[in-house]
């Protein structure tokens, strides 16, 4: 098709779909998908949200099968006969989708101050997006449906089988602690963990534990840097990325005079499928709302829930001393 015709069609489509914001009757709940825009946000500080897979959901709740038992008997059988029949057991689980969102307003005074509506809308939209995705990051760890029915459960609530309390051990962060948790998951569940989630304070403790072994740190431009940034843990099963997030809190009150934090050794994929993922009923998007008084309103929302198919394939170590 001729490029001139294509440009004309785009302009007509834009004219039809763009509401006249001075007329409240034109503001409709047509959602604008913001998911592609999230990657353009700088300093969003959402490493877990960025890392986990997002799976399209449907219905009022996400549902999935969990393998609860499997028979590991000898598979050998005699020629001319049939193998022994052993059926695995499954349990059906579900989790209700939860809504996250922020409402923003653009007042007549803001518009009269000089900035255009489109500029104001863009700025407010970016702020709302950051607020929503950072709270999603927090909920991935700290979400607690029991304390707040509007939240979904995060890893802190979902991981219940393999939990070790380090109880402010004076040794603090140490390799044998990680090795023991990895060995447990490998030996008893047959899985290889894929990542280690820590707080920023624990990441500093890990860095400092190796700082004395680093004499010179030179980057690709031959600039000398001070300090060390440990990005992965070299385990018996290979490299595990160490991912620091603000969502994991640091506790300064339980053990006065010391700071402790939790560590999560997670298996994000196992047995050919996602073990930890976000089931998304609808993605991050923006909807215009009716005008109220001297303000034009819109909201940025999403609906999702954290799914952990097998929490026993993950490990949590609590109260590790980091300072």
PDB file of C-alpha atoms in Angstrom:
ATOM      1  CA  UNK A   1       0.000   0.000   0.000  1.00  0.00           C
ATOM      2  CA  UNK A   2       1.198   3.531  -0.793  1.00  0.00           C
ATOM      3  CA  UNK A   3       3.015   5.112   2.203  1.00  0.00           C
ATOM      4  CA  UNK A   4       0.991   8.286   1.854  1.00  0.00           C
ATOM      5  CA  UNK A   5      -2.263   6.332   2.200  1.00  0.00           C
ATOM      6  CA  UNK A   6      -0.878   4.444   5.213  1.00  0.00           C
ATOM      7  CA  UNK A   7       0.059   7.711   6.902  1.00  0.00           C
ATOM      8  CA  UNK A   8      -3.427   9.114   6.254  1.00  0.00           C
ATOM      9  CA  UNK A   9      -5.061   5.994   7.704  1.00  0.00           C
ATOM     10  CA  UNK A  10      -2.901   6.208  10.820  1.00  0.00           C
ATOM     11  CA  UNK A  11      -3.882   9.847  11.308  1.00  0.00           C
ATOM     12  CA  UNK A  12      -7.580   9.034  10.869  1.00  0.00           C
ATOM     13  CA  UNK A  13      -7.303   6.168  13.383  1.00  0.00           C
ATOM     14  CA  UNK A  14      -5.544   8.468  15.845  1.00  0.00           C
ATOM     15  CA  UNK A  15      -8.213  11.133  15.433  1.00  0.00           C
ATOM     16  CA  UNK A  16     -11.003   8.603  16.018  1.00  0.00           C
ATOM     17  CA  UNK A  17      -9.403   6.863  19.019  1.00  0.00           C
ATOM     18  CA  UNK A  18      -8.000   9.918  20.822  1.00  0.00           C
ATOM     19  CA  UNK A  19     -10.623  11.509  23.057  1.00  0.00           C
ATOM     20  CA  UNK A  20     -11.148  15.253  23.320  1.00  0.00           C
ATOM     21  CA  UNK A  21     -10.133  15.715  26.938  1.00  0.00           C
ATOM     22  CA  UNK A  22     -12.050  18.953  27.381  1.00  0.00           C
ATOM     23  CA  UNK A  23     -15.282  17.003  26.987  1.00  0.00           C
ATOM     24  CA  UNK A  24     -15.810  14.510  29.868  1.00  0.00           C
ATOM     25  CA  UNK A  25     -18.368  12.541  27.879  1.00  0.00           C
ATOM     26  CA  UNK A  26     -15.607  11.311  25.555  1.00  0.00           C
ATOM     27  CA  UNK A  27     -13.571   9.686  28.345  1.00  0.00           C
ATOM     28  CA  UNK A  28     -14.142   5.929  28.125  1.00  0.00           C
ATOM     29  CA  UNK A  29     -12.732   2.856  29.818  1.00  0.00           C
ATOM     30  CA  UNK A  30     -10.796   1.727  26.745  1.00  0.00           C
ATOM     31  CA  UNK A  31      -7.540   0.312  28.126  1.00  0.00           C
ATOM     32  CA  UNK A  32      -4.186   1.266  26.728  1.00  0.00           C
ATOM     33  CA  UNK A  33      -1.688  -1.585  27.097  1.00  0.00           C
ATOM     34  CA  UNK A  34       1.367  -0.320  28.971  1.00  0.00           C
ATOM     35  CA  UNK A  35       3.246  -3.612  29.239  1.00  0.00           C
ATOM     36  CA  UNK A  36       5.662  -2.748  26.378  1.00  0.00           C
ATOM     37  CA  UNK A  37       6.411   0.593  28.037  1.00  0.00           C
ATOM     38  CA  UNK A  38       7.652  -0.949  31.287  1.00  0.00           C
ATOM     39  CA  UNK A  39      10.978  -1.989  29.745  1.00  0.00           C
ATOM     40  CA  UNK A  40      11.659   1.664  28.888  1.00  0.00           C
ATOM     41  CA  UNK A  41      11.434   2.771  32.513  1.00  0.00           C
ATOM     42  CA  UNK A  42      14.873   3.426  33.965  1.00  0.00           C
ATOM     43  CA  UNK A  43      15.802   2.664  37.584  1.00  0.00           C
ATOM     44  CA  UNK A  44      12.649   0.626  38.088  1.00  0.00           C
ATOM     45  CA  UNK A  45      14.346  -1.644  40.671  1.00  0.00           C
ATOM     46  CA  UNK A  46      12.191  -4.685  39.918  1.00  0.00           C
ATOM     47  CA  UNK A  47      14.628  -7.556  39.234  1.00  0.00           C
ATOM     48  CA  UNK A  48      12.250 -10.335  40.355  1.00  0.00           C
ATOM     49  CA  UNK A  49       9.318  -8.965  38.342  1.00  0.00           C
ATOM     50  CA  UNK A  50      11.598  -8.640  35.335  1.00  0.00           C
ATOM     51  CA  UNK A  51      12.965 -12.165  35.752  1.00  0.00           C
ATOM     52  CA  UNK A  52       9.846 -14.237  36.339  1.00  0.00           C
ATOM     53  CA  UNK A  53       7.794 -15.485  33.404  1.00  0.00           C
ATOM     54  CA  UNK A  54       4.326 -14.057  32.843  1.00  0.00           C
ATOM     55  CA  UNK A  55       1.637 -16.506  31.728  1.00  0.00           C
ATOM     56  CA  UNK A  56      -1.752 -15.473  30.362  1.00  0.00           C
ATOM     57  CA  UNK A  57      -4.498 -16.416  32.803  1.00  0.00           C
ATOM     58  CA  UNK A  58      -8.256 -16.785  32.510  1.00  0.00           C
ATOM     59  CA  UNK A  59     -11.271 -17.115  34.756  1.00  0.00           C
ATOM     60  CA  UNK A  60     -11.524 -15.827  38.339  1.00  0.00           C
ATOM     61  CA  UNK A  61      -8.435 -17.709  39.536  1.00  0.00           C
ATOM     62  CA  UNK A  62      -5.224 -19.286  38.293  1.00  0.00           C
ATOM     63  CA  UNK A  63      -5.230 -23.070  38.609  1.00  0.00           C
ATOM     64  CA  UNK A  64      -2.582 -25.727  38.122  1.00  0.00           C
ATOM     65  CA  UNK A  65      -1.703 -29.343  38.887  1.00  0.00           C
ATOM     66  CA  UNK A  66       0.935 -30.208  41.488  1.00  0.00           C
ATOM     67  CA  UNK A  67       2.739 -33.555  41.403  1.00  0.00           C
ATOM     68  CA  UNK A  68       2.395 -34.908  44.945  1.00  0.00           C
ATOM     69  CA  UNK A  69       3.861 -38.402  44.611  1.00  0.00           C
ATOM     70  CA  UNK A  70       5.624 -40.606  42.111  1.00  0.00           C
ATOM     71  CA  UNK A  71       6.729 -44.241  42.360  1.00  0.00           C
ATOM     72  CA  UNK A  72      10.440 -44.813  41.837  1.00  0.00           C
ATOM     73  CA  UNK A  73      10.328 -48.618  41.720  1.00  0.00           C
ATOM     74  CA  UNK A  74      12.604 -50.560  39.432  1.00  0.00           C
ATOM     75  CA  UNK A  75      11.442 -50.146  35.828  1.00  0.00           C
ATOM     76  CA  UNK A  76      12.897 -53.473  34.650  1.00  0.00           C
ATOM     77  CA  UNK A  77      10.437 -56.142  33.460  1.00  0.00           C
ATOM     78  CA  UNK A  78      10.606 -59.581  31.819  1.00  0.00           C
ATOM     79  CA  UNK A  79      10.500 -60.014  28.075  1.00  0.00           C
ATOM     80  CA  UNK A  80       7.052 -60.846  26.775  1.00  0.00           C
ATOM     81  CA  UNK A  81       5.310 -59.249  29.758  1.00  0.00           C
ATOM     82  CA  UNK A  82       4.205 -55.702  30.493  1.00  0.00           C
ATOM     83  CA  UNK A  83       5.790 -53.173  32.856  1.00  0.00           C
ATOM     84  CA  UNK A  84       4.328 -52.595  36.310  1.00  0.00           C
ATOM     85  CA  UNK A  85       1.664 -49.878  36.320  1.00  0.00           C
ATOM     86  CA  UNK A  86       2.504 -47.039  38.692  1.00  0.00           C
ATOM     87  CA  UNK A  87       0.441 -43.875  38.507  1.00  0.00           C
ATOM     88  CA  UNK A  88       1.628 -40.524  39.797  1.00  0.00           C
ATOM     89  CA  UNK A  89      -0.628 -38.502  42.105  1.00  0.00           C
ATOM     90  CA  UNK A  90      -1.595 -34.909  41.447  1.00  0.00           C
ATOM     91  CA  UNK A  91      -3.311 -32.211  43.460  1.00  0.00           C
ATOM     92  CA  UNK A  92      -5.295 -29.377  41.894  1.00  0.00           C
ATOM     93  CA  UNK A  93      -4.487 -25.955  43.326  1.00  0.00           C
ATOM     94  CA  UNK A  94      -5.678 -22.433  42.591  1.00  0.00           C
ATOM     95  CA  UNK A  95      -5.098 -18.811  43.568  1.00  0.00           C
ATOM     96  CA  UNK A  96      -7.447 -15.880  43.009  1.00  0.00           C
ATOM     97  CA  UNK A  97      -6.239 -13.004  40.853  1.00  0.00           C
ATOM     98  CA  UNK A  98      -5.537  -9.729  42.642  1.00  0.00           C
ATOM     99  CA  UNK A  99      -5.762  -6.196  41.277  1.00  0.00           C
ATOM    100  CA  UNK A 100      -2.915  -3.711  41.570  1.00  0.00           C
ATOM    101  CA  UNK A 101      -3.287  -0.122  40.480  1.00  0.00           C
ATOM    102  CA  UNK A 102      -2.913   3.599  41.030  1.00  0.00           C
ATOM    103  CA  UNK A 103      -5.228   6.481  40.220  1.00  0.00           C
ATOM    104  CA  UNK A 104      -3.819   9.779  38.967  1.00  0.00           C
ATOM    105  CA  UNK A 105      -5.383  13.191  38.331  1.00  0.00           C
ATOM    106  CA  UNK A 106      -4.520  16.105  36.087  1.00  0.00           C
ATOM    107  CA  UNK A 107      -6.080  19.285  37.428  1.00  0.00           C
ATOM    108  CA  UNK A 108      -7.124  22.396  35.547  1.00  0.00           C
ATOM    109  CA  UNK A 109      -4.539  24.332  37.553  1.00  0.00           C
ATOM    110  CA  UNK A 110      -1.778  22.002  36.376  1.00  0.00           C
ATOM    111  CA  UNK A 111      -2.845  22.581  32.791  1.00  0.00           C
ATOM    112  CA  UNK A 112      -3.130  26.339  33.290  1.00  0.00           C
ATOM    113  CA  UNK A 113       0.444  26.408  34.616  1.00  0.00           C
ATOM    114  CA  UNK A 114       1.680  25.799  31.105  1.00  0.00           C
ATOM    115  CA  UNK A 115       2.385  22.106  30.495  1.00  0.00           C
ATOM    116  CA  UNK A 116       0.204  20.440  27.882  1.00  0.00           C
ATOM    117  CA  UNK A 117      -2.245  17.707  28.797  1.00  0.00           C
ATOM    118  CA  UNK A 118      -0.222  15.120  26.883  1.00  0.00           C
ATOM    119  CA  UNK A 119       2.969  16.043  28.773  1.00  0.00           C
ATOM    120  CA  UNK A 120       1.188  15.931  32.123  1.00  0.00           C
ATOM    121  CA  UNK A 121      -0.436  12.612  31.250  1.00  0.00           C
ATOM    122  CA  UNK A 122       2.897  11.084  30.205  1.00  0.00           C
ATOM    123  CA  UNK A 123       4.610  12.149  33.446  1.00  0.00           C
ATOM    124  CA  UNK A 124       1.778  10.961  35.670  1.00  0.00           C
ATOM    125  CA  UNK A 125       1.522   7.676  33.775  1.00  0.00           C
ATOM    126  CA  UNK A 126       5.218   6.968  34.285  1.00  0.00           C
ATOM    127  CA  UNK A 127       4.916   7.627  38.024  1.00  0.00           C
ATOM    128  CA  UNK A 128       1.861   5.354  38.288  1.00  0.00           C
ATOM    129  CA  UNK A 129       3.608   2.577  36.371  1.00  0.00           C
ATOM    130  CA  UNK A 130       6.622   2.729  38.692  1.00  0.00           C
ATOM    131  CA  UNK A 131       4.407   2.658  41.773  1.00  0.00           C
ATOM    132  CA  UNK A 132       2.473  -0.374  40.549  1.00  0.00           C
ATOM    133  CA  UNK A 133       5.402  -2.495  39.371  1.00  0.00           C
ATOM    134  CA  UNK A 134       7.451  -1.740  42.497  1.00  0.00           C
ATOM    135  CA  UNK A 135       4.554  -2.843  44.684  1.00  0.00           C
ATOM    136  CA  UNK A 136       4.306  -5.969  42.551  1.00  0.00           C
ATOM    137  CA  UNK A 137       7.996  -6.584  43.287  1.00  0.00           C
ATOM    138  CA  UNK A 138       7.282  -6.206  47.007  1.00  0.00           C
ATOM    139  CA  UNK A 139       4.354  -8.619  46.880  1.00  0.00           C
ATOM    140  CA  UNK A 140       6.408 -11.307  45.123  1.00  0.00           C
ATOM    141  CA  UNK A 141       8.276 -11.645  48.427  1.00  0.00           C
ATOM    142  CA  UNK A 142       6.125 -10.060  51.138  1.00  0.00           C
ATOM    143  CA  UNK A 143       2.561 -10.602  49.883  1.00  0.00           C
ATOM    144  CA  UNK A 144       0.321 -11.927  52.649  1.00  0.00           C
ATOM    145  CA  UNK A 145      -3.257 -12.851  51.785  1.00  0.00           C
ATOM    146  CA  UNK A 146      -3.989 -13.645  55.424  1.00  0.00           C
ATOM    147  CA  UNK A 147      -3.060 -10.174  56.654  1.00  0.00           C
ATOM    148  CA  UNK A 148      -4.453  -8.300  53.662  1.00  0.00           C
ATOM    149  CA  UNK A 149      -7.117 -10.013  51.509  1.00  0.00           C
ATOM    150  CA  UNK A 150      -6.327  -7.597  48.661  1.00  0.00           C
ATOM    151  CA  UNK A 151      -2.834  -9.073  48.283  1.00  0.00           C
ATOM    152  CA  UNK A 152      -1.647 -12.364  46.838  1.00  0.00           C
ATOM    153  CA  UNK A 153       0.714 -14.563  48.837  1.00  0.00           C
ATOM    154  CA  UNK A 154       4.405 -14.038  48.169  1.00  0.00           C
ATOM    155  CA  UNK A 155       7.354 -16.387  48.572  1.00  0.00           C
ATOM    156  CA  UNK A 156       7.631 -15.638  52.274  1.00  0.00           C
ATOM    157  CA  UNK A 157       4.189 -17.187  52.807  1.00  0.00           C
ATOM    158  CA  UNK A 158       4.321 -19.842  50.092  1.00  0.00           C
ATOM    159  CA  UNK A 159       7.659 -21.496  50.980  1.00  0.00           C
ATOM    160  CA  UNK A 160       6.892 -23.581  54.066  1.00  0.00           C
ATOM    161  CA  UNK A 161       8.578 -26.983  53.677  1.00  0.00           C
ATOM    162  CA  UNK A 162      12.285 -26.174  53.480  1.00  0.00           C
ATOM    163  CA  UNK A 163      12.739 -23.367  55.989  1.00  0.00           C
ATOM    164  CA  UNK A 164      15.911 -23.006  58.064  1.00  0.00           C
ATOM    165  CA  UNK A 165      16.208 -20.441  60.859  1.00  0.00           C
ATOM    166  CA  UNK A 166      19.841 -19.313  61.100  1.00  0.00           C
ATOM    167  CA  UNK A 167      18.895 -17.492  64.346  1.00  0.00           C
ATOM    168  CA  UNK A 168      21.388 -14.652  64.064  1.00  0.00           C
ATOM    169  CA  UNK A 169      24.328 -17.065  63.847  1.00  0.00           C
ATOM    170  CA  UNK A 170      27.528 -15.168  64.532  1.00  0.00           C
ATOM    171  CA  UNK A 171      29.070 -16.661  61.394  1.00  0.00           C
ATOM    172  CA  UNK A 172      26.570 -14.760  59.242  1.00  0.00           C
ATOM    173  CA  UNK A 173      26.462 -15.405  55.506  1.00  0.00           C
ATOM    174  CA  UNK A 174      28.595 -18.411  54.549  1.00  0.00           C
ATOM    175  CA  UNK A 175      29.027 -20.843  51.696  1.00  0.00           C
ATOM    176  CA  UNK A 176      28.286 -23.996  53.687  1.00  0.00           C
ATOM    177  CA  UNK A 177      24.829 -22.596  54.467  1.00  0.00           C
ATOM    178  CA  UNK A 178      23.990 -22.298  50.762  1.00  0.00           C
ATOM    179  CA  UNK A 179      25.618 -25.629  49.918  1.00  0.00           C
ATOM    180  CA  UNK A 180      23.486 -27.449  52.502  1.00  0.00           C
ATOM    181  CA  UNK A 181      20.248 -26.011  51.114  1.00  0.00           C
ATOM    182  CA  UNK A 182      21.217 -26.826  47.524  1.00  0.00           C
ATOM    183  CA  UNK A 183      22.193 -30.384  48.509  1.00  0.00           C
ATOM    184  CA  UNK A 184      18.827 -30.868  50.213  1.00  0.00           C
ATOM    185  CA  UNK A 185      16.897 -29.786  47.114  1.00  0.00           C
ATOM    186  CA  UNK A 186      19.073 -31.929  44.856  1.00  0.00           C
ATOM    187  CA  UNK A 187      19.025 -35.060  47.025  1.00  0.00           C
ATOM    188  CA  UNK A 188      15.434 -35.092  48.249  1.00  0.00           C
ATOM    189  CA  UNK A 189      13.583 -33.488  45.332  1.00  0.00           C
ATOM    190  CA  UNK A 190      15.814 -34.059  42.317  1.00  0.00           C
ATOM    191  CA  UNK A 191      15.882 -30.417  41.214  1.00  0.00           C
ATOM    192  CA  UNK A 192      18.580 -27.877  40.494  1.00  0.00           C
ATOM    193  CA  UNK A 193      17.868 -24.431  41.964  1.00  0.00           C
ATOM    194  CA  UNK A 194      18.096 -21.591  39.467  1.00  0.00           C
ATOM    195  CA  UNK A 195      18.694 -18.435  41.537  1.00  0.00           C
ATOM    196  CA  UNK A 196      19.346 -16.945  44.958  1.00  0.00           C
ATOM    197  CA  UNK A 197      17.251 -13.955  46.071  1.00  0.00           C
ATOM    198  CA  UNK A 198      18.752 -11.700  48.751  1.00  0.00           C
ATOM    199  CA  UNK A 199      18.316  -8.235  50.281  1.00  0.00           C
ATOM    200  CA  UNK A 200      20.624  -5.366  49.377  1.00  0.00           C
ATOM    201  CA  UNK A 201      22.195  -5.652  52.829  1.00  0.00           C
ATOM    202  CA  UNK A 202      22.980  -9.329  52.312  1.00  0.00           C
ATOM    203  CA  UNK A 203      24.396  -8.581  48.876  1.00  0.00           C
ATOM    204  CA  UNK A 204      26.746  -6.068  50.532  1.00  0.00           C
ATOM    205  CA  UNK A 205      27.762  -8.714  53.083  1.00  0.00           C
ATOM    206  CA  UNK A 206      28.507 -11.183  50.279  1.00  0.00           C
ATOM    207  CA  UNK A 207      30.550  -8.567  48.421  1.00  0.00           C
ATOM    208  CA  UNK A 208      32.492  -7.653  51.547  1.00  0.00           C
ATOM    209  CA  UNK A 209      33.266 -11.297  52.278  1.00  0.00           C
ATOM    210  CA  UNK A 210      35.341 -11.407  49.096  1.00  0.00           C
ATOM    211  CA  UNK A 211      36.630  -7.841  49.040  1.00  0.00           C
ATOM    212  CA  UNK A 212      39.851  -8.818  50.798  1.00  0.00           C
ATOM    213  CA  UNK A 213      40.679 -11.300  48.050  1.00  0.00           C
ATOM    214  CA  UNK A 214      40.450  -8.712  45.274  1.00  0.00           C
ATOM    215  CA  UNK A 215      43.619  -6.754  44.642  1.00  0.00           C
ATOM    216  CA  UNK A 216      42.843  -4.976  41.359  1.00  0.00           C
ATOM    217  CA  UNK A 217      39.504  -4.452  39.636  1.00  0.00           C
ATOM    218  CA  UNK A 218      39.936  -3.169  36.083  1.00  0.00           C
ATOM    219  CA  UNK A 219      37.046  -2.782  33.640  1.00  0.00           C
ATOM    220  CA  UNK A 220      37.078  -3.005  29.842  1.00  0.00           C
ATOM    221  CA  UNK A 221      38.193   0.636  29.550  1.00  0.00           C
ATOM    222  CA  UNK A 222      41.181   0.056  31.874  1.00  0.00           C
ATOM    223  CA  UNK A 223      39.603   2.093  34.657  1.00  0.00           C
ATOM    224  CA  UNK A 224      40.420   0.881  38.154  1.00  0.00           C
ATOM    225  CA  UNK A 225      37.445   0.386  40.476  1.00  0.00           C
ATOM    226  CA  UNK A 226      37.247  -0.152  44.219  1.00  0.00           C
ATOM    227  CA  UNK A 227      35.287  -3.084  45.656  1.00  0.00           C
ATOM    228  CA  UNK A 228      33.719  -6.198  44.190  1.00  0.00           C
ATOM    229  CA  UNK A 229      30.261  -7.085  42.906  1.00  0.00           C
ATOM    230  CA  UNK A 230      29.448 -10.781  43.317  1.00  0.00           C
ATOM    231  CA  UNK A 231      26.850 -11.616  40.661  1.00  0.00           C
ATOM    232  CA  UNK A 232      26.649 -15.404  41.032  1.00  0.00           C
ATOM    233  CA  UNK A 233      27.421 -18.267  43.393  1.00  0.00           C
ATOM    234  CA  UNK A 234      29.543 -21.087  42.008  1.00  0.00           C
ATOM    235  CA  UNK A 235      27.864 -24.201  43.396  1.00  0.00           C
ATOM    236  CA  UNK A 236      28.349 -27.903  42.787  1.00  0.00           C
ATOM    237  CA  UNK A 237      25.549 -27.758  40.208  1.00  0.00           C
ATOM    238  CA  UNK A 238      26.849 -24.678  38.400  1.00  0.00           C
ATOM    239  CA  UNK A 239      26.424 -20.926  38.618  1.00  0.00           C
ATOM    240  CA  UNK A 240      23.431 -19.525  40.498  1.00  0.00           C
ATOM    241  CA  UNK A 241      22.747 -15.808  39.937  1.00  0.00           C
ATOM    242  CA  UNK A 242      22.552 -13.760  43.138  1.00  0.00           C
ATOM    243  CA  UNK A 243      19.703 -11.282  42.739  1.00  0.00           C
ATOM    244  CA  UNK A 244      19.307  -8.432  45.222  1.00  0.00           C
ATOM    245  CA  UNK A 245      15.944  -6.724  45.694  1.00  0.00           C
ATOM    246  CA  UNK A 246      14.495  -4.093  48.005  1.00  0.00           C
ATOM    247  CA  UNK A 247      11.508  -6.431  48.497  1.00  0.00           C
ATOM    248  CA  UNK A 248      13.446  -8.566  51.000  1.00  0.00           C
ATOM    249  CA  UNK A 249      13.472  -6.612  54.277  1.00  0.00           C
ATOM    250  CA  UNK A 250      16.312  -6.219  56.749  1.00  0.00           C
ATOM    251  CA  UNK A 251      15.365  -6.685  60.416  1.00  0.00           C
ATOM    252  CA  UNK A 252      17.108  -4.575  63.067  1.00  0.00           C
ATOM    253  CA  UNK A 253      14.725  -5.227  65.986  1.00  0.00           C
ATOM    254  CA  UNK A 254      14.479  -9.006  66.524  1.00  0.00           C
ATOM    255  CA  UNK A 255      18.138  -9.255  67.559  1.00  0.00           C
ATOM    256  CA  UNK A 256      19.099  -5.868  69.079  1.00  0.00           C
ATOM    257  CA  UNK A 257      22.495  -4.684  67.934  1.00  0.00           C
ATOM    258  CA  UNK A 258      22.451  -6.885  64.836  1.00  0.00           C
ATOM    259  CA  UNK A 259      20.789  -6.802  61.432  1.00  0.00           C
ATOM    260  CA  UNK A 260      19.381  -9.990  59.958  1.00  0.00           C
ATOM    261  CA  UNK A 261      17.762 -10.824  56.643  1.00  0.00           C
ATOM    262  CA  UNK A 262      16.320 -13.789  54.750  1.00  0.00           C
ATOM    263  CA  UNK A 263      17.642 -15.631  51.709  1.00  0.00           C
ATOM    264  CA  UNK A 264      15.589 -17.553  49.141  1.00  0.00           C
ATOM    265  CA  UNK A 265      17.124 -20.357  47.069  1.00  0.00           C
ATOM    266  CA  UNK A 266      14.535 -20.867  44.357  1.00  0.00           C
ATOM    267  CA  UNK A 267      13.819 -23.294  41.562  1.00  0.00           C
ATOM    268  CA  UNK A 268      12.089 -21.189  38.911  1.00  0.00           C
ATOM    269  CA  UNK A 269      11.855 -24.034  36.375  1.00  0.00           C
ATOM    270  CA  UNK A 270      11.590 -27.753  37.087  1.00  0.00           C
ATOM    271  CA  UNK A 271      10.593 -30.923  35.220  1.00  0.00           C
ATOM    272  CA  UNK A 272      10.159 -29.092  31.933  1.00  0.00           C
ATOM    273  CA  UNK A 273       7.784 -26.385  33.162  1.00  0.00           C
ATOM    274  CA  UNK A 274       7.720 -23.085  35.006  1.00  0.00           C
ATOM    275  CA  UNK A 275       7.718 -23.652  38.764  1.00  0.00           C
ATOM    276  CA  UNK A 276       7.483 -19.977  39.762  1.00  0.00           C
ATOM    277  CA  UNK A 277       5.653 -17.531  37.513  1.00  0.00           C
ATOM    278  CA  UNK A 278       3.131 -14.708  37.417  1.00  0.00           C
ATOM    279  CA  UNK A 279      -0.287 -15.662  36.077  1.00  0.00           C
ATOM    280  CA  UNK A 280      -1.665 -12.492  34.516  1.00  0.00           C
ATOM    281  CA  UNK A 281      -5.388 -12.016  33.910  1.00  0.00           C
ATOM    282  CA  UNK A 282      -4.789  -8.675  32.228  1.00  0.00           C
ATOM    283  CA  UNK A 283      -1.491  -6.796  31.813  1.00  0.00           C
ATOM    284  CA  UNK A 284      -0.512  -3.367  33.037  1.00  0.00           C
ATOM    285  CA  UNK A 285      -2.713  -0.833  31.292  1.00  0.00           C
ATOM    286  CA  UNK A 286      -4.235   2.619  31.519  1.00  0.00           C
ATOM    287  CA  UNK A 287      -7.919   3.567  31.504  1.00  0.00           C
ATOM    288  CA  UNK A 288      -9.352   7.077  31.434  1.00  0.00           C
ATOM    289  CA  UNK A 289     -11.977   7.860  34.071  1.00  0.00           C
ATOM    290  CA  UNK A 290     -14.729  10.449  34.279  1.00  0.00           C
ATOM    291  CA  UNK A 291     -13.829  14.009  35.110  1.00  0.00           C
ATOM    292  CA  UNK A 292     -14.442  14.962  38.755  1.00  0.00           C
ATOM    293  CA  UNK A 293     -14.587  18.638  39.642  1.00  0.00           C
ATOM    294  CA  UNK A 294     -11.548  20.403  38.256  1.00  0.00           C
ATOM    295  CA  UNK A 295      -9.565  17.237  37.513  1.00  0.00           C
ATOM    296  CA  UNK A 296      -9.291  14.694  34.724  1.00  0.00           C
ATOM    297  CA  UNK A 297      -8.632  11.227  36.145  1.00  0.00           C
ATOM    298  CA  UNK A 298      -7.113   7.989  34.911  1.00  0.00           C
ATOM    299  CA  UNK A 299      -5.918   4.735  36.461  1.00  0.00           C
ATOM    300  CA  UNK A 300      -3.059   2.335  35.780  1.00  0.00           C
ATOM    301  CA  UNK A 301      -3.973  -1.242  36.746  1.00  0.00           C
ATOM    302  CA  UNK A 302      -3.154  -4.915  36.301  1.00  0.00           C
ATOM    303  CA  UNK A 303      -4.567  -8.217  37.569  1.00  0.00           C
ATOM    304  CA  UNK A 304      -2.287 -11.120  38.442  1.00  0.00           C
ATOM    305  CA  UNK A 305      -1.201 -13.655  41.053  1.00  0.00           C
ATOM    306  CA  UNK A 306       2.088 -15.345  41.937  1.00  0.00           C
ATOM    307  CA  UNK A 307       2.079 -19.091  41.232  1.00  0.00           C
ATOM    308  CA  UNK A 308       4.501 -21.520  42.875  1.00  0.00           C
ATOM    309  CA  UNK A 309       3.697 -25.018  41.606  1.00  0.00           C
ATOM    310  CA  UNK A 310       5.980 -26.803  44.037  1.00  0.00           C
ATOM    311  CA  UNK A 311       7.056 -24.761  47.046  1.00  0.00           C
ATOM    312  CA  UNK A 312       9.036 -27.746  48.336  1.00  0.00           C
ATOM    313  CA  UNK A 313      11.395 -27.248  45.389  1.00  0.00           C
ATOM    314  CA  UNK A 314      12.555 -23.985  46.988  1.00  0.00           C
ATOM    315  CA  UNK A 315      14.311 -23.119  50.227  1.00  0.00           C
ATOM    316  CA  UNK A 316      14.196 -20.183  52.631  1.00  0.00           C
ATOM    317  CA  UNK A 317      16.857 -19.372  55.232  1.00  0.00           C
ATOM    318  CA  UNK A 318      15.716 -16.796  57.782  1.00  0.00           C
ATOM    319  CA  UNK A 319      17.535 -14.497  60.202  1.00  0.00           C
ATOM    320  CA  UNK A 320      20.984 -14.565  58.612  1.00  0.00           C
ATOM    321  CA  UNK A 321      23.187 -12.007  60.323  1.00  0.00           C
ATOM    322  CA  UNK A 322      24.430  -9.399  57.867  1.00  0.00           C
ATOM    323  CA  UNK A 323      25.592  -6.623  60.217  1.00  0.00           C
TER     324      UNK A 323
END
